[in-house]
Amino acid sequence: MSNTVDVDFDGVYQGVSIRAMVGSPRLQRVTLLEEGSPHPIQWVGSGEGGLQIGGVQLSGEKKVSVTVESSNDNGETFKPSSLGRSTWRTLSLPSFVVTTVKAEDDGDSDSDFDDAVVYFSWLSK
């Protein structure tokens, strides 16, 4: 699996809500890079139980690349995490869309993909 996933927001209006949560004692680093922007958004944190480490609202239909890495040495070095992705959408118009990007630590053996989770939600035309 790759440690970078692209999320497209085709047909979005009223913006995209993005939240990052962690569920690991290891330090997690979540990086978002909006298409065409030279400035990434980066959040770092650790904790259990879905602790929120960052959130942002974006407007527009640009693609966002998501990268997740973890550190077990207090941020001295980071290793790529494995990522998975899922999407849910209502059948009505406008459609409500939720996409999650889920991360599994490099050194974790439980394969539960809850070490870091990035939630994207938006209305689609």
PDB file of N, CA and C in Angstrom, residues 7-51:
ATOM      1  N   VAL A   7      -7.489  12.619  -2.859  1.00  0.00           N
ATOM      2  CA  VAL A   7      -8.936  12.730  -2.686  1.00  0.00           C
ATOM      3  C   VAL A   7      -9.423  13.843  -3.601  1.00  0.00           C
ATOM      4  N   ASP A   8     -10.383  13.522  -4.478  1.00  0.00           N
ATOM      5  CA  ASP A   8     -10.966  14.497  -5.410  1.00  0.00           C
ATOM      6  C   ASP A   8     -12.314  14.964  -4.883  1.00  0.00           C
ATOM      7  N   PHE A   9     -12.640  16.218  -5.133  1.00  0.00           N
ATOM      8  CA  PHE A   9     -13.892  16.810  -4.666  1.00  0.00           C
ATOM      9  C   PHE A   9     -14.742  17.292  -5.830  1.00  0.00           C
ATOM     10  N   ASP A  10     -14.935  16.470  -6.835  1.00  0.00           N
ATOM     11  CA  ASP A  10     -15.732  16.855  -8.000  1.00  0.00           C
ATOM     12  C   ASP A  10     -17.148  17.243  -7.589  1.00  0.00           C
ATOM     13  N   GLY A  11     -17.603  18.365  -8.095  1.00  0.00           N
ATOM     14  CA  GLY A  11     -18.970  18.811  -7.853  1.00  0.00           C
ATOM     15  C   GLY A  11     -19.220  19.408  -6.485  1.00  0.00           C
ATOM     16  N   VAL A  12     -18.178  19.680  -5.729  1.00  0.00           N
ATOM     17  CA  VAL A  12     -18.352  20.200  -4.377  1.00  0.00           C
ATOM     18  C   VAL A  12     -18.908  21.623  -4.405  1.00  0.00           C
ATOM     19  N   TYR A  13     -19.763  21.911  -3.442  1.00  0.00           N
ATOM     20  CA  TYR A  13     -20.133  23.299  -3.197  1.00  0.00           C
ATOM     21  C   TYR A  13     -20.311  23.479  -1.701  1.00  0.00           C
ATOM     22  N   GLN A  14     -20.146  24.681  -1.238  1.00  0.00           N
ATOM     23  CA  GLN A  14     -20.159  25.038   0.179  1.00  0.00           C
ATOM     24  C   GLN A  14     -18.944  24.503   0.930  1.00  0.00           C
ATOM     25  N   GLY A  15     -17.892  24.107   0.226  1.00  0.00           N
ATOM     26  CA  GLY A  15     -16.634  23.750   0.868  1.00  0.00           C
ATOM     27  C   GLY A  15     -16.526  22.310   1.328  1.00  0.00           C
ATOM     28  N   VAL A  16     -15.324  21.974   1.770  1.00  0.00           N
ATOM     29  CA  VAL A  16     -14.993  20.635   2.246  1.00  0.00           C
ATOM     30  C   VAL A  16     -14.499  20.757   3.683  1.00  0.00           C
ATOM     31  N   SER A  17     -15.060  19.955   4.563  1.00  0.00           N
ATOM     32  CA  SER A  17     -14.618  19.917   5.951  1.00  0.00           C
ATOM     33  C   SER A  17     -13.637  18.755   6.105  1.00  0.00           C
ATOM     34  N   ILE A  18     -12.476  19.030   6.700  1.00  0.00           N
ATOM     35  CA  ILE A  18     -11.451  18.006   6.878  1.00  0.00           C
ATOM     36  C   ILE A  18     -11.054  17.970   8.350  1.00  0.00           C
ATOM     37  N   ARG A  19     -11.039  16.765   8.923  1.00  0.00           N
ATOM     38  CA  ARG A  19     -10.641  16.570  10.316  1.00  0.00           C
ATOM     39  C   ARG A  19      -9.687  15.390  10.385  1.00  0.00           C
ATOM     40  N   ALA A  20      -8.641  15.493  11.199  1.00  0.00           N
ATOM     41  CA  ALA A  20      -7.700  14.392  11.412  1.00  0.00           C
ATOM     42  C   ALA A  20      -7.758  13.957  12.871  1.00  0.00           C
ATOM     43  N   MET A  21      -7.858  12.644  13.073  1.00  0.00           N
ATOM     44  CA  MET A  21      -7.927  12.053  14.409  1.00  0.00           C
ATOM     45  C   MET A  21      -6.833  10.995  14.534  1.00  0.00           C
ATOM     46  N   VAL A  22      -6.401  10.735  15.765  1.00  0.00           N
ATOM     47  CA  VAL A  22      -5.399   9.697  16.005  1.00  0.00           C
ATOM     48  C   VAL A  22      -5.924   8.684  17.010  1.00  0.00           C
ATOM     49  N   GLY A  23      -5.371   7.484  16.923  1.00  0.00           N
ATOM     50  CA  GLY A  23      -5.717   6.403  17.836  1.00  0.00           C
ATOM     51  C   GLY A  23      -4.487   5.546  18.103  1.00  0.00           C
ATOM     52  N   SER A  24      -3.375   6.196  18.435  1.00  0.00           N
ATOM     53  CA  SER A  24      -2.112   5.483  18.637  1.00  0.00           C
ATOM     54  C   SER A  24      -1.226   6.258  19.603  1.00  0.00           C
ATOM     55  N   PRO A  25      -0.480   5.542  20.453  1.00  0.00           N
ATOM     56  CA  PRO A  25       0.483   6.233  21.310  1.00  0.00           C
ATOM     57  C   PRO A  25       1.693   6.743  20.524  1.00  0.00           C
ATOM     58  N   ARG A  26       1.896   6.203  19.316  1.00  0.00           N
ATOM     59  CA  ARG A  26       2.984   6.697  18.464  1.00  0.00           C
ATOM     60  C   ARG A  26       2.603   8.052  17.880  1.00  0.00           C
ATOM     61  N   LEU A  27       3.594   8.900  17.688  1.00  0.00           N
ATOM     62  CA  LEU A  27       3.380  10.202  17.074  1.00  0.00           C
ATOM     63  C   LEU A  27       2.975  10.017  15.614  1.00  0.00           C
ATOM     64  N   GLN A  28       1.884  10.661  15.198  1.00  0.00           N
ATOM     65  CA  GLN A  28       1.381  10.589  13.827  1.00  0.00           C
ATOM     66  C   GLN A  28       1.568  11.952  13.169  1.00  0.00           C
ATOM     67  N   ARG A  29       2.004  11.955  11.916  1.00  0.00           N
ATOM     68  CA  ARG A  29       2.127  13.194  11.151  1.00  0.00           C
ATOM     69  C   ARG A  29       1.260  13.062   9.902  1.00  0.00           C
ATOM     70  N   VAL A  30       0.262  13.936   9.807  1.00  0.00           N
ATOM     71  CA  VAL A  30      -0.663  13.961   8.668  1.00  0.00           C
ATOM     72  C   VAL A  30      -0.346  15.201   7.845  1.00  0.00           C
ATOM     73  N   THR A  31      -0.105  15.012   6.547  1.00  0.00           N
ATOM     74  CA  THR A  31       0.208  16.122   5.651  1.00  0.00           C
ATOM     75  C   THR A  31      -0.804  16.159   4.522  1.00  0.00           C
ATOM     76  N   LEU A  32      -1.411  17.325   4.312  1.00  0.00           N
ATOM     77  CA  LEU A  32      -2.345  17.553   3.209  1.00  0.00           C
ATOM     78  C   LEU A  32      -1.705  18.545   2.250  1.00  0.00           C
ATOM     79  N   LEU A  33      -1.775  18.248   0.962  1.00  0.00           N
ATOM     80  CA  LEU A  33      -1.270  19.180  -0.043  1.00  0.00           C
ATOM     81  C   LEU A  33      -2.351  19.380  -1.091  1.00  0.00           C
ATOM     82  N   GLU A  34      -2.907  20.596  -1.109  1.00  0.00           N
ATOM     83  CA  GLU A  34      -3.948  20.933  -2.076  1.00  0.00           C
ATOM     84  C   GLU A  34      -3.317  21.168  -3.441  1.00  0.00           C
ATOM     85  N   GLU A  35      -3.932  20.617  -4.465  1.00  0.00           N
ATOM     86  CA  GLU A  35      -3.437  20.753  -5.833  1.00  0.00           C
ATOM     87  C   GLU A  35      -3.183  22.221  -6.164  1.00  0.00           C
ATOM     88  N   GLY A  36      -1.976  22.521  -6.667  1.00  0.00           N
ATOM     89  CA  GLY A  36      -1.618  23.880  -7.052  1.00  0.00           C
ATOM     90  C   GLY A  36      -1.070  24.737  -5.930  1.00  0.00           C
ATOM     91  N   SER A  37      -1.086  24.228  -4.699  1.00  0.00           N
ATOM     92  CA  SER A  37      -0.585  25.009  -3.564  1.00  0.00           C
ATOM     93  C   SER A  37       0.837  24.576  -3.214  1.00  0.00           C
ATOM     94  N   PRO A  38       1.731  25.539  -2.975  1.00  0.00           N
ATOM     95  CA  PRO A  38       3.087  25.180  -2.554  1.00  0.00           C
ATOM     96  C   PRO A  38       3.188  24.955  -1.041  1.00  0.00           C
ATOM     97  N   HIS A  39       2.091  25.215  -0.319  1.00  0.00           N
ATOM     98  CA  HIS A  39       2.126  25.178   1.141  1.00  0.00           C
ATOM     99  C   HIS A  39       1.295  24.020   1.688  1.00  0.00           C
ATOM    100  N   PRO A  40       1.936  22.980   2.211  1.00  0.00           N
ATOM    101  CA  PRO A  40       1.175  21.876   2.794  1.00  0.00           C
ATOM    102  C   PRO A  40       0.573  22.268   4.142  1.00  0.00           C
ATOM    103  N   ILE A  41      -0.484  21.572   4.500  1.00  0.00           N
ATOM    104  CA  ILE A  41      -1.080  21.666   5.831  1.00  0.00           C
ATOM    105  C   ILE A  41      -0.576  20.443   6.579  1.00  0.00           C
ATOM    106  N   GLN A  42      -0.041  20.637   7.787  1.00  0.00           N
ATOM    107  CA  GLN A  42       0.522  19.501   8.510  1.00  0.00           C
ATOM    108  C   GLN A  42       0.074  19.517   9.966  1.00  0.00           C
ATOM    109  N   TRP A  43      -0.341  18.345  10.435  1.00  0.00           N
ATOM    110  CA  TRP A  43      -0.739  18.167  11.828  1.00  0.00           C
ATOM    111  C   TRP A  43       0.055  17.015  12.418  1.00  0.00           C
ATOM    112  N   VAL A  44       0.466  17.170  13.676  1.00  0.00           N
ATOM    113  CA  VAL A  44       1.227  16.130  14.364  1.00  0.00           C
ATOM    114  C   VAL A  44       0.613  15.931  15.742  1.00  0.00           C
ATOM    115  N   GLY A  45       0.447  14.661  16.134  1.00  0.00           N
ATOM    116  CA  GLY A  45      -0.081  14.383  17.458  1.00  0.00           C
ATOM    117  C   GLY A  45      -0.158  12.896  17.724  1.00  0.00           C
ATOM    118  N   SER A  46      -0.411  12.553  18.973  1.00  0.00           N
ATOM    119  CA  SER A  46      -0.591  11.157  19.366  1.00  0.00           C
ATOM    120  C   SER A  46      -1.673  11.107  20.426  1.00  0.00           C
ATOM    121  N   GLY A  47      -2.220   9.937  20.625  1.00  0.00           N
ATOM    122  CA  GLY A  47      -3.261   9.756  21.623  1.00  0.00           C
ATOM    123  C   GLY A  47      -4.207   8.655  21.208  1.00  0.00           C
ATOM    124  N   GLU A  48      -5.017   8.230  22.136  1.00  0.00           N
ATOM    125  CA  GLU A  48      -5.971   7.155  21.881  1.00  0.00           C
ATOM    126  C   GLU A  48      -7.391   7.702  21.839  1.00  0.00           C
ATOM    127  N   GLY A  49      -8.291   6.921  21.292  1.00  0.00           N
ATOM    128  CA  GLY A  49      -9.714   7.245  21.351  1.00  0.00           C
ATOM    129  C   GLY A  49     -10.186   8.290  20.372  1.00  0.00           C
ATOM    130  N   GLY A  50      -9.512   8.469  19.263  1.00  0.00           N
ATOM    131  CA  GLY A  50      -9.983   9.420  18.259  1.00  0.00           C
ATOM    132  C   GLY A  50      -9.708  10.870  18.606  1.00  0.00           C
ATOM    133  N   LEU A  51      -8.596  11.127  19.234  1.00  0.00           N
ATOM    134  CA  LEU A  51      -8.199  12.495  19.583  1.00  0.00           C
ATOM    135  C   LEU A  51      -7.986  13.314  18.314  1.00  0.00           C
TER     136      LEU A  51
END
